[in-house]
XYZ file of C-alpha atoms in Angstrom:
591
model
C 0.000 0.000 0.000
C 0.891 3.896 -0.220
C -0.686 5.966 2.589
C -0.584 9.744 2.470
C 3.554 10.362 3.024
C 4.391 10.154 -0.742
C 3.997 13.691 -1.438
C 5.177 15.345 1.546
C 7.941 17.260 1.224
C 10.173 15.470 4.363
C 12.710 12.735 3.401
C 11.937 10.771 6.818
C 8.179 10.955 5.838
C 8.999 9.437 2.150
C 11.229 6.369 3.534
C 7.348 5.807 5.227
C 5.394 6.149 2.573
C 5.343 2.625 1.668
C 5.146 1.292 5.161
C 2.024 -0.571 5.847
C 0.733 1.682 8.448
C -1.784 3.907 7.521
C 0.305 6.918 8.211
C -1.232 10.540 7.987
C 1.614 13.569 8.092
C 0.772 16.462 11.163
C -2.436 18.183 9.933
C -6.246 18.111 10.451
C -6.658 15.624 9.353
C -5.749 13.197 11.076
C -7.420 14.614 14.312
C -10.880 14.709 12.601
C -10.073 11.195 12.050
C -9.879 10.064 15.761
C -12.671 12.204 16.407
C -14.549 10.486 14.031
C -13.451 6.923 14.686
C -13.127 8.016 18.886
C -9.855 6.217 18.943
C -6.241 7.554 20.176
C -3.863 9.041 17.807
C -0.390 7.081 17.826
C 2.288 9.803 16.829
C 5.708 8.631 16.187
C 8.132 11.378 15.685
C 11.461 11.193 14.296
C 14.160 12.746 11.394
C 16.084 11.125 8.235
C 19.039 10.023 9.876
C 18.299 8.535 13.654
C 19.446 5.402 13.456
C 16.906 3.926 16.336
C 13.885 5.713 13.751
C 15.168 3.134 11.404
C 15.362 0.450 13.225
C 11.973 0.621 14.259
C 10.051 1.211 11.070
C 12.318 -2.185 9.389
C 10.657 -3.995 12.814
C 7.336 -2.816 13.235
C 6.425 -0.277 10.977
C 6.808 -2.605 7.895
C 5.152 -5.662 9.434
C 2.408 -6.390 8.418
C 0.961 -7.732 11.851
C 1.724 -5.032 13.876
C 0.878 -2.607 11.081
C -2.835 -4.284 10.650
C -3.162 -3.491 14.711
C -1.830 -0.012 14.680
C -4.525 0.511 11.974
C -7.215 -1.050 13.280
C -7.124 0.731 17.040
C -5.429 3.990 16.150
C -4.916 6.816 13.793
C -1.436 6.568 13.150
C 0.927 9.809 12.508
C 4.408 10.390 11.313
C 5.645 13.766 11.911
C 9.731 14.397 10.845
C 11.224 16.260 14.227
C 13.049 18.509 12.319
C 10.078 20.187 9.822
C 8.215 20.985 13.172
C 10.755 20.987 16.155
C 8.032 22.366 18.337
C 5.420 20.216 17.760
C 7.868 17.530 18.804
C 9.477 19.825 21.946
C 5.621 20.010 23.340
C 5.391 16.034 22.797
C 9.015 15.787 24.418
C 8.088 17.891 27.286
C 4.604 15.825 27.870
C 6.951 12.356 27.432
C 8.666 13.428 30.144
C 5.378 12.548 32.605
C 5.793 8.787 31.412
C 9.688 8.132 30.827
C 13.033 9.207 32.099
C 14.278 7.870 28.649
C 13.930 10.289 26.134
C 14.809 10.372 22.595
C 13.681 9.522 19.200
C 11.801 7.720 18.110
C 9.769 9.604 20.033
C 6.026 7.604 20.544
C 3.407 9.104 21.918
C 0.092 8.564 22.587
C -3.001 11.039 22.800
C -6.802 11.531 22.881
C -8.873 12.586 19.463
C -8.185 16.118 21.314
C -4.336 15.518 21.424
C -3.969 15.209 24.984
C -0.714 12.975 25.903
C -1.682 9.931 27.955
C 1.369 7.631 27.494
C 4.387 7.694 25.768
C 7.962 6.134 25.146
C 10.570 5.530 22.613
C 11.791 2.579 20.816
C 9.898 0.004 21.630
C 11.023 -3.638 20.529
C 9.068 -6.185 18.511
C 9.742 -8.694 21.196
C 9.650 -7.934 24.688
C 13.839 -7.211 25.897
C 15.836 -5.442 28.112
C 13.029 -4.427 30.560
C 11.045 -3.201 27.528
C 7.730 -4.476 26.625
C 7.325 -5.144 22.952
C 5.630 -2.829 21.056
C 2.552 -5.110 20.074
C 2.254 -5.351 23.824
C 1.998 -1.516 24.278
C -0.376 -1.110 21.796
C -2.450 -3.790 23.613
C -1.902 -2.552 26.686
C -2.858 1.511 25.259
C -5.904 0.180 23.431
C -6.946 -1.838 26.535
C -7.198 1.423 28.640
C -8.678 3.898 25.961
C -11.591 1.475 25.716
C -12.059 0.343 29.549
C -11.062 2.705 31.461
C -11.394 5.924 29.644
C -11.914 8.208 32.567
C -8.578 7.463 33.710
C -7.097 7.941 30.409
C -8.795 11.302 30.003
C -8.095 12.692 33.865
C -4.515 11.730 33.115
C -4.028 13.476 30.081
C -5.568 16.791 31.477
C -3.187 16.416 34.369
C 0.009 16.400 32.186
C -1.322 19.524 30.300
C -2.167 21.161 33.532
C 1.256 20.803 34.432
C 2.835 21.612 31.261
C 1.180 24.996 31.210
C 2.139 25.697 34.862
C 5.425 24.647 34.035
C 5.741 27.040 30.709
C 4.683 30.075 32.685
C 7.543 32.567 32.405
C 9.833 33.148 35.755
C 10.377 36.504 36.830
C 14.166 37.639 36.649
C 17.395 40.124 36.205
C 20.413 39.893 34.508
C 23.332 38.279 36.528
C 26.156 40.163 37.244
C 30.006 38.826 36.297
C 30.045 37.463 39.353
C 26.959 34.984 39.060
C 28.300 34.272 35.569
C 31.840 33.169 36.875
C 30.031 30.772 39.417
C 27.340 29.163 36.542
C 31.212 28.612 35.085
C 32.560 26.815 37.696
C 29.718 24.553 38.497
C 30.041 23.319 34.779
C 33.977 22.788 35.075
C 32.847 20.794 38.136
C 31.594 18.232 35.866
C 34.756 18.543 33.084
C 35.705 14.920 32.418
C 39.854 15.293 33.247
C 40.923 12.185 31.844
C 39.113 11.773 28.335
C 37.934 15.709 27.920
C 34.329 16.958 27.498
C 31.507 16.957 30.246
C 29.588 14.151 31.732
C 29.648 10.465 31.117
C 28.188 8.128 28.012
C 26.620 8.988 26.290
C 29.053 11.960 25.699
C 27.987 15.252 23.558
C 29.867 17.794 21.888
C 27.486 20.814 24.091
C 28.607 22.900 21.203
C 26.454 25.846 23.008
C 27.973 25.172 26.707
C 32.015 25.290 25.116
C 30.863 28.908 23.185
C 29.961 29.944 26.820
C 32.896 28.897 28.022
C 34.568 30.332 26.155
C 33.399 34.020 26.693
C 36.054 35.795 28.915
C 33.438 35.772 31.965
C 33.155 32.769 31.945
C 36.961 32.373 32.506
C 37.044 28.817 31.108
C 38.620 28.719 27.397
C 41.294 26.219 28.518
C 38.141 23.545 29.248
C 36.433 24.386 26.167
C 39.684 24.220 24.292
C 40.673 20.492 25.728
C 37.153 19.002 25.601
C 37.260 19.988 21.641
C 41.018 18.623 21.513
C 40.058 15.673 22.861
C 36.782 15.339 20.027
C 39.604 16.361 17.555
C 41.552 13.416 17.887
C 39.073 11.128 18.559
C 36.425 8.585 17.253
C 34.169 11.496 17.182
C 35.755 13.110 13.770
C 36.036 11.387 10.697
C 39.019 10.062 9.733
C 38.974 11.336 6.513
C 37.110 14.694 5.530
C 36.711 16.088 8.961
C 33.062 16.503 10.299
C 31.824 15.654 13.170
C 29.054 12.531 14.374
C 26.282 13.348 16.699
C 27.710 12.240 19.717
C 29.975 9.090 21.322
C 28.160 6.196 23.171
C 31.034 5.804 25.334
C 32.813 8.368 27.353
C 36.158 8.330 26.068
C 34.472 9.564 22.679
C 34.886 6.220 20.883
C 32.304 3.944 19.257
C 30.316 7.229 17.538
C 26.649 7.578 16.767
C 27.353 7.794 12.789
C 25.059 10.592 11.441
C 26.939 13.942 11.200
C 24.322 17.055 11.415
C 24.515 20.291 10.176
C 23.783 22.168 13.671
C 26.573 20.303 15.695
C 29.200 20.697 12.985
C 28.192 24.829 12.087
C 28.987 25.464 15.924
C 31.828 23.597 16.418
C 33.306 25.615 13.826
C 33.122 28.478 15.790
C 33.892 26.922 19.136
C 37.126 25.799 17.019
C 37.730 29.601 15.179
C 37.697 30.643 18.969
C 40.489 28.122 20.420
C 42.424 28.476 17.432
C 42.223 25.163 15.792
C 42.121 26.047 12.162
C 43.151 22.715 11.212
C 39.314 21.804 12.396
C 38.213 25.001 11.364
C 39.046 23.705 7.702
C 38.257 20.564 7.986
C 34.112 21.645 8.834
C 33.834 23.464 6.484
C 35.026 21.106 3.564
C 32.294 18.723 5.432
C 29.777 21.277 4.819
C 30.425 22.249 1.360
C 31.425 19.232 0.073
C 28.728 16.822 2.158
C 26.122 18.563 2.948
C 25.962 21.899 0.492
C 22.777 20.937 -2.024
C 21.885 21.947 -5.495
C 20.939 26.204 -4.969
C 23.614 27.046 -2.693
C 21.451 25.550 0.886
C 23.067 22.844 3.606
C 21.293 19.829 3.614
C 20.558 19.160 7.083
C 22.511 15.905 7.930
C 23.954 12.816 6.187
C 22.926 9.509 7.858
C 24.569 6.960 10.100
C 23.676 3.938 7.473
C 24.742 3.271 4.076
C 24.168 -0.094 1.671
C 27.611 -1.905 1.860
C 27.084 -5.170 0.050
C 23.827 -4.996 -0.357
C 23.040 -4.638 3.041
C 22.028 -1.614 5.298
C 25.336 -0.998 7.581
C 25.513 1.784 10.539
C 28.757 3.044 10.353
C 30.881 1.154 7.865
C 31.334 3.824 5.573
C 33.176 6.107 8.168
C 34.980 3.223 9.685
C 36.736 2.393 5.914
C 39.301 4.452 5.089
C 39.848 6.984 1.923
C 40.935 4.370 -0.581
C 37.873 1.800 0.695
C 35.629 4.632 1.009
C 36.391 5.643 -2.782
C 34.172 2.760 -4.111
C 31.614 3.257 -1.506
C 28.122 4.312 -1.688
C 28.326 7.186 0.768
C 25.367 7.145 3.210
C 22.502 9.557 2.502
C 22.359 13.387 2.926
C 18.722 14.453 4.345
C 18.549 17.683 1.819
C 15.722 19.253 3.548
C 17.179 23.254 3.825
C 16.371 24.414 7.539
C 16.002 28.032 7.989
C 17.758 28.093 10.956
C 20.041 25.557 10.900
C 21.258 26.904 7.736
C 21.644 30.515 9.782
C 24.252 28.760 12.204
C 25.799 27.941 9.084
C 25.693 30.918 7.355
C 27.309 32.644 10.326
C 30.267 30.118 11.065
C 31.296 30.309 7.670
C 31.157 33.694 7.408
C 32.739 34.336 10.387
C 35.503 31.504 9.858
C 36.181 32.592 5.802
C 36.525 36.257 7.116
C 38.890 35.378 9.620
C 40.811 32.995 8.128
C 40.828 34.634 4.575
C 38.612 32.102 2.737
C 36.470 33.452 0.013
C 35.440 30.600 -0.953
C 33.705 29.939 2.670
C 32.094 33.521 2.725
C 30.771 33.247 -0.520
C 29.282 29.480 0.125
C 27.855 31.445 3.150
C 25.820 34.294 0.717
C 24.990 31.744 -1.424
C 23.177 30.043 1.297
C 21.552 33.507 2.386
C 20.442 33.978 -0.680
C 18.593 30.543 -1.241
C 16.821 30.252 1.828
C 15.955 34.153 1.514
C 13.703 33.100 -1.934
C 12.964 29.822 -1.430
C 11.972 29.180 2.265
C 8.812 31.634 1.869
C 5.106 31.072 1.954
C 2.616 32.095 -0.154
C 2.231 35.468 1.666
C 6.198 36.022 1.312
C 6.472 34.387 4.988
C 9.416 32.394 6.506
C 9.097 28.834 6.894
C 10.639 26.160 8.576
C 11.996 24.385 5.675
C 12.136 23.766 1.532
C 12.888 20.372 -0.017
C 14.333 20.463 -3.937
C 12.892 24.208 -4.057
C 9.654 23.553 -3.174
C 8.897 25.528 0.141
C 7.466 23.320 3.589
C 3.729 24.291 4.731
C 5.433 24.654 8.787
C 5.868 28.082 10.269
C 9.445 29.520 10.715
C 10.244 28.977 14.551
C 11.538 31.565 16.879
C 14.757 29.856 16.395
C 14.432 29.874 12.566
C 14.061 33.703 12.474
C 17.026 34.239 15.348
C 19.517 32.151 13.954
C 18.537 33.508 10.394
C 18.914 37.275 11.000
C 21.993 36.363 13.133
C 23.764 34.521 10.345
C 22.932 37.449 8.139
C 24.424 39.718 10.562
C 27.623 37.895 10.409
C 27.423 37.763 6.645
C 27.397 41.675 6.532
C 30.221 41.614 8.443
C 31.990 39.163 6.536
C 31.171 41.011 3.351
C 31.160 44.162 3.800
C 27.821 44.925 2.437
C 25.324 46.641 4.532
C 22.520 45.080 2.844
C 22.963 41.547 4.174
C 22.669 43.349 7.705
C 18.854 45.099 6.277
C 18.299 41.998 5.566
C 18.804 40.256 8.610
C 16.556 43.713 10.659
C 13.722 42.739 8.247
C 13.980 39.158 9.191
C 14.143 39.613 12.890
C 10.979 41.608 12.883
C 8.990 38.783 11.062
C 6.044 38.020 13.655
C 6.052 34.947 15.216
C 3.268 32.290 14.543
C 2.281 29.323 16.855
C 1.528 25.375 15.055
C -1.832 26.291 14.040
C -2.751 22.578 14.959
C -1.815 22.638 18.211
C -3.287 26.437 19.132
C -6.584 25.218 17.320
C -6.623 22.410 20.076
C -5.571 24.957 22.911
C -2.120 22.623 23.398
C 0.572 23.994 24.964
C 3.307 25.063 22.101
C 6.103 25.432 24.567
C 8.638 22.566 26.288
C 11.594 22.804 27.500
C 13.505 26.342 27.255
C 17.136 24.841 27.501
C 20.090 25.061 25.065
C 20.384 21.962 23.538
C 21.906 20.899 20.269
C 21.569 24.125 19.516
C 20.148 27.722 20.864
C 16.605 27.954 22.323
C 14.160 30.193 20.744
C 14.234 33.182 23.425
C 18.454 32.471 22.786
C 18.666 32.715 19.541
C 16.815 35.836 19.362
C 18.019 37.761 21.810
C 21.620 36.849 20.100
C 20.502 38.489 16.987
C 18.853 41.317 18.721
C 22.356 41.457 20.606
C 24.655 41.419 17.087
C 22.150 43.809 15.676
C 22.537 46.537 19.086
C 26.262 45.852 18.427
C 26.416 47.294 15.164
C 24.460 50.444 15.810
C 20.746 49.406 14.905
C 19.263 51.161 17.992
C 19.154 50.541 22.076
C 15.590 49.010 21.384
C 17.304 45.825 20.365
C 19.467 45.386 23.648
C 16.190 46.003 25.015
C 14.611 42.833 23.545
C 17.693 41.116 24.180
C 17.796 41.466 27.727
C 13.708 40.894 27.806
C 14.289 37.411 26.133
C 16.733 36.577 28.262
C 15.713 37.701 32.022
C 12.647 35.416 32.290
C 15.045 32.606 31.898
C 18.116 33.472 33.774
C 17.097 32.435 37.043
C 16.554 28.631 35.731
C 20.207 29.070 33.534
C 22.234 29.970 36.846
C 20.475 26.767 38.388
C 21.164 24.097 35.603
C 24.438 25.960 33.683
C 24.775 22.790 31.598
C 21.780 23.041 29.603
C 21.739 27.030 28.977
C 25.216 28.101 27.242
C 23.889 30.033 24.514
C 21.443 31.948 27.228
C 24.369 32.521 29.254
C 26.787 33.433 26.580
C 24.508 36.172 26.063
C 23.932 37.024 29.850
C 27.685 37.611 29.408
C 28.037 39.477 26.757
C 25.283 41.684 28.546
C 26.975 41.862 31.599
C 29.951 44.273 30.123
C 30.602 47.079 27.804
C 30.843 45.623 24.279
C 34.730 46.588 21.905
C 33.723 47.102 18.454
C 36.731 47.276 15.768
C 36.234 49.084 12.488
C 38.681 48.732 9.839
C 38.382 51.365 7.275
C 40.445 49.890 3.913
C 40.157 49.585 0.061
C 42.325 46.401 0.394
C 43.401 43.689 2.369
C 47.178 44.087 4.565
C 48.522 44.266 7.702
C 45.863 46.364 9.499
C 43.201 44.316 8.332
C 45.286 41.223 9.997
C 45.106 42.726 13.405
C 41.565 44.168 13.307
C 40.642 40.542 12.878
C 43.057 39.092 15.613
C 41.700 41.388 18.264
C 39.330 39.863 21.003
C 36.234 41.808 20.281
C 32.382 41.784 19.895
C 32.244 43.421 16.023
C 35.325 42.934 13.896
C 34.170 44.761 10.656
C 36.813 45.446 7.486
C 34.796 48.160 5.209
C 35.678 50.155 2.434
C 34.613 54.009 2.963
C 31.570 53.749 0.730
C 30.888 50.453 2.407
C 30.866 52.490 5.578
C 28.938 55.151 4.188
C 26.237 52.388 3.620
C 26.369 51.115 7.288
C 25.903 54.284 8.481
C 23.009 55.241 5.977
C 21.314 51.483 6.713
C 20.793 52.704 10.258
C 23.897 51.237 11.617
C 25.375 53.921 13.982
C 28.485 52.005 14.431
C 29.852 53.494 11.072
C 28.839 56.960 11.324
C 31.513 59.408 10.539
C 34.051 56.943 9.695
C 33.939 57.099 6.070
C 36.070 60.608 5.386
C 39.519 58.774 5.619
C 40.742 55.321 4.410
C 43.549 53.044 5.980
C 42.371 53.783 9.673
C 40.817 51.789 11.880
C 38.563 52.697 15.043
C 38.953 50.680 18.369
C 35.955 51.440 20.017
C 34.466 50.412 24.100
C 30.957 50.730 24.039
C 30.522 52.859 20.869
C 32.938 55.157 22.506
C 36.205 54.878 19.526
C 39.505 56.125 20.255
C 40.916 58.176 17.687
C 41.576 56.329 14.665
C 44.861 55.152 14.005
C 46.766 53.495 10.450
C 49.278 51.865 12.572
C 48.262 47.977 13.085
C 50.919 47.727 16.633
C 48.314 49.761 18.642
C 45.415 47.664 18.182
C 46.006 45.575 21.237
C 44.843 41.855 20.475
C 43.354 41.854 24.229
C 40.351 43.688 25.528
């Protein structure tokens, strides 16, 4: 059979399109389906390259037993994590009620009004391990839906109770250096000293906790720089081009769970442009533009941990083989779904890596990027959205995310290039209004989970951090405003769990003191452009005088006044600049 995934523009949805399940894709339809049948929706949420997603549709999803049962006492849907990540952050946060174990797949189970009353993740087609098999479960969820439906019902109003009580905002300030320095140390308390990194296995890269690290409030370079030292030379990186695999299943950083995603590679880059590692720095972004870079100029958004190796499916053979093996390989899949934000973070880290490091190449794989998810991710009324496939724009709204990592990419592109209009660009996308899932506000669900930094920058994070980069260049006090209004709410819940809030606290940081801004004013590259962009500050930019001229007329008060003399440039402490000087020795590289 062929249910209703065929023509939906997700790559994990089309692998399920011939599944026997009677799949419907997030919409309306499927809930006027329960209503109509008054039987539970099962929704199974993953993305293109989670291993333990595949593993579970060749068990259960394609047999036909289990399949025939799913049909007859459910309405089944398939929703790909990554088209609506807060769809799937709402279902995460009600999971939470029913399992410690979290992950994807990602199964949960709801009334015809999408109210979670049970959930889990993989479950096996035998019973293993503790777990019950997944025939068992849907036995055991059918069983209660049909006798003892009150119970059922009470429960799932008591997990969205709680999950609105949880999502109401906190009161707070901003933390002072002080407060930063100690959310600091209590992360360093848990630095790993013998294999590098934080925690135990399953071990993470915590791109966003190493950028806060990093920040010189935080005090703590040195453990960002040896946790990615130690993920440099390990199992972790391939072998042979470079990137980066989701994470290591065992704390030394060996034995690597194979799929390499955009997000986690796009901020490492910048973790390793910050500790000096250009060797990595390189070696990311050949992973992104020759991996993961699609047909228009847009980064795919991950290449999968399976590939067919004699003519079976094999998780991690490819990147165990080595260049000469891998040469008659099939490499595994790239998921070429284009992200808004995700393609931001990239957009940024190559911009910001190419400028420093003098790669072209990289900044203009960076505009090229812009540029395709600026026409193509748009919806019929000229709207963001989450995501395009093959140049055909997604139906799902642009995130809060999507539009903060967007607008701060383009900020970094401006920078990068010189060219004032990337930076309009990014203003106009920042004040896009934000929209809810219409699915989930048309059933009163709660669209919010969890708040946290995780593989990448929160919503309230991320735009703050292009409010931030936008103050930072002149655009007006109203943005440090918003910045600081994003962030206070959560701050008090950041300085209590450090480890999951390094983007939020990056920005706390940056917050907490008076910003340098250094403005090279050149018609060509030489030695003052070299240490304008070795200094330690907030806003490196390298402009020609009309290019400053632009700046300045854009709204960017940074550049005022500094286009009336070339080969200068202005070191400047909180938009106060020293005279301008032509003489590279006396911009200090230190704040």
């Amino acid at each position: 059979m062929t249910n209703r995934l065929a023509d939906t523009l997700s790559p994990y949805l089309r692998a399920h399109a011939d599944n026997p399940v009677d799949w419907h894709p997030w919409g309306e339809e499927a809930f006027a389906e329960a209503q109509r049948r008054d039987v539970p929706l099962l929704i199974s949420i993953g993305y293109s390259t989670c291993h333990w997603c595949h593993v579970m549709a060749r068990e259960s999803f394609t047999d036909e037993v289990t399949a025939a049962q799913i049909n007859e006492h459910f309405v089944p849907v398939k929703i790909d994590r990554e088209e609506h990540p807060e769809v799937d952050t709402a279902f995460m946060a009600a999971a939470s009620a029913f399992t410690r174990s979290l992950g994807w797949p990602l199964t949960v189970f709801t009334t015809p009004a999408g109210r979670t009353f049970y959930a889990g993740t993989y479950f096996p087609p035998e019973a293993r391990g503790g777990m019950p098999s997944f025939r068992d479960v849907l036995t055991a969820v059918n069983e209660a839906w049909t006798n003892r439906r009150a119970e059922v019902v009470q429960s799932a109003d008591a997990v969205a109770d709680a999950l609105r009580e949880a999502a109401a905002a906190q009161p707070g300030g901003m933390p002072d250096a002080d407060a930063i320095a100690a959310a600091a140390a209590a992360i360093l308390q848990r630095e790993d000293h013998r294999h590098g990194g934080f925690g135990g296995a399953p071990k993470f890269p915590m791109a966003t906790t190493l950028r806060f690290l990093q920040h010189p409030l935080a005090g703590s370079a040195d453990a960002a720089r040896r946790a990615l030292d130690a993920m440099a030379a390990s199992e972790l990186r391939d072998r042979v081009d470079g990137g980066f695999f989701r994470y290591a299943t065992q704390g030394d950083w060996t034995v690597p769970h194979y799929e390499r995603m955009l997000i986690d590679n796009a901020q490492l880059m910048d973790v390793a442009l910050a500790a000096g590692r250009d060797d990595v720095v390189r070696g990311i972004a050949g992973f992104l533009i020759g991996v993961l870079r699609r047909e228009g100029g847009a980064f795919g958004a991950a290449q999968d941990s399976e590939s067919w190796i004699d003519g079976r499916r094999s998780e991690g053979g490819y990147y165990r083989a080595d260049a000469a093996a891998r040469a008659s390989l099939q490499p595994p899949a790239v998921d070429g779904k284009v992200l808004t934000g995700w393609n931001g973070l990239a957009i940024g880290a190559l911009a910001r890596a190419g400028a420093r490091l003098g790669e072209r190449a990289w900044v203009d794989a960076a505009a090229a990027a812009a540029e395709h998810v600026l026409s193509v991710n748009r919806g019929d009324a000229g709207e963001l959205v989450r995501s395009s496939l093959d140049g055909t724009p997604a139906t799902a709204v642009a995130t809060a995310a999507d539009i903060g990592l967007l607008a701060d990419g383009l900020l970094a592109l401006a920078l990068a290039t010189g060219d004032a209009e990337w930076a309009t660009r990014a203003l106009a996308v920042l004040a896009e209004p934000l929209a809810d899932d219409p699915i989930m506000a048309a059933r009163g669900l709660t669209a919010v989970g969890d708040d946290s930094d995780g593989d990448l920058p929160s919503g309230p994070a991320a735009r703050a951090s292009a409010h931030l980069s936008a103050w930072l260049l002149g655009a007006g006090e109203e943005h440090r405003e918003q910045a600081v209004a994003l962030c206070a709410p959560l701050v008090e819940r950041a300085l209590q769990h450090p480890l999951a809030y390094g983007a939020l606290l990056r920005l706390a940081a940056a917050l907490a003191v008076p910003p340098r801004q250094v403005v090279a004013v050149v018609a060509r590259d030489g030695a003052l452009v070299e240490a304008a962009r070795a200094t330690d500050a907030d806003v490196i930019a390298v402009v020609t005088p009309a290019q400053a001229r632009a700046f300045a007329d854009a709204g960017f008060s940074l550049f005022e006044g500094k286009d009336a003399a070339e080969g200068v440039a202005y070191d400047c402490r909180d938009f106060a600049c020293r005279l301008p000087t032509g003489d590279p020795t006396e911009l200090s590289v230190s704040r």
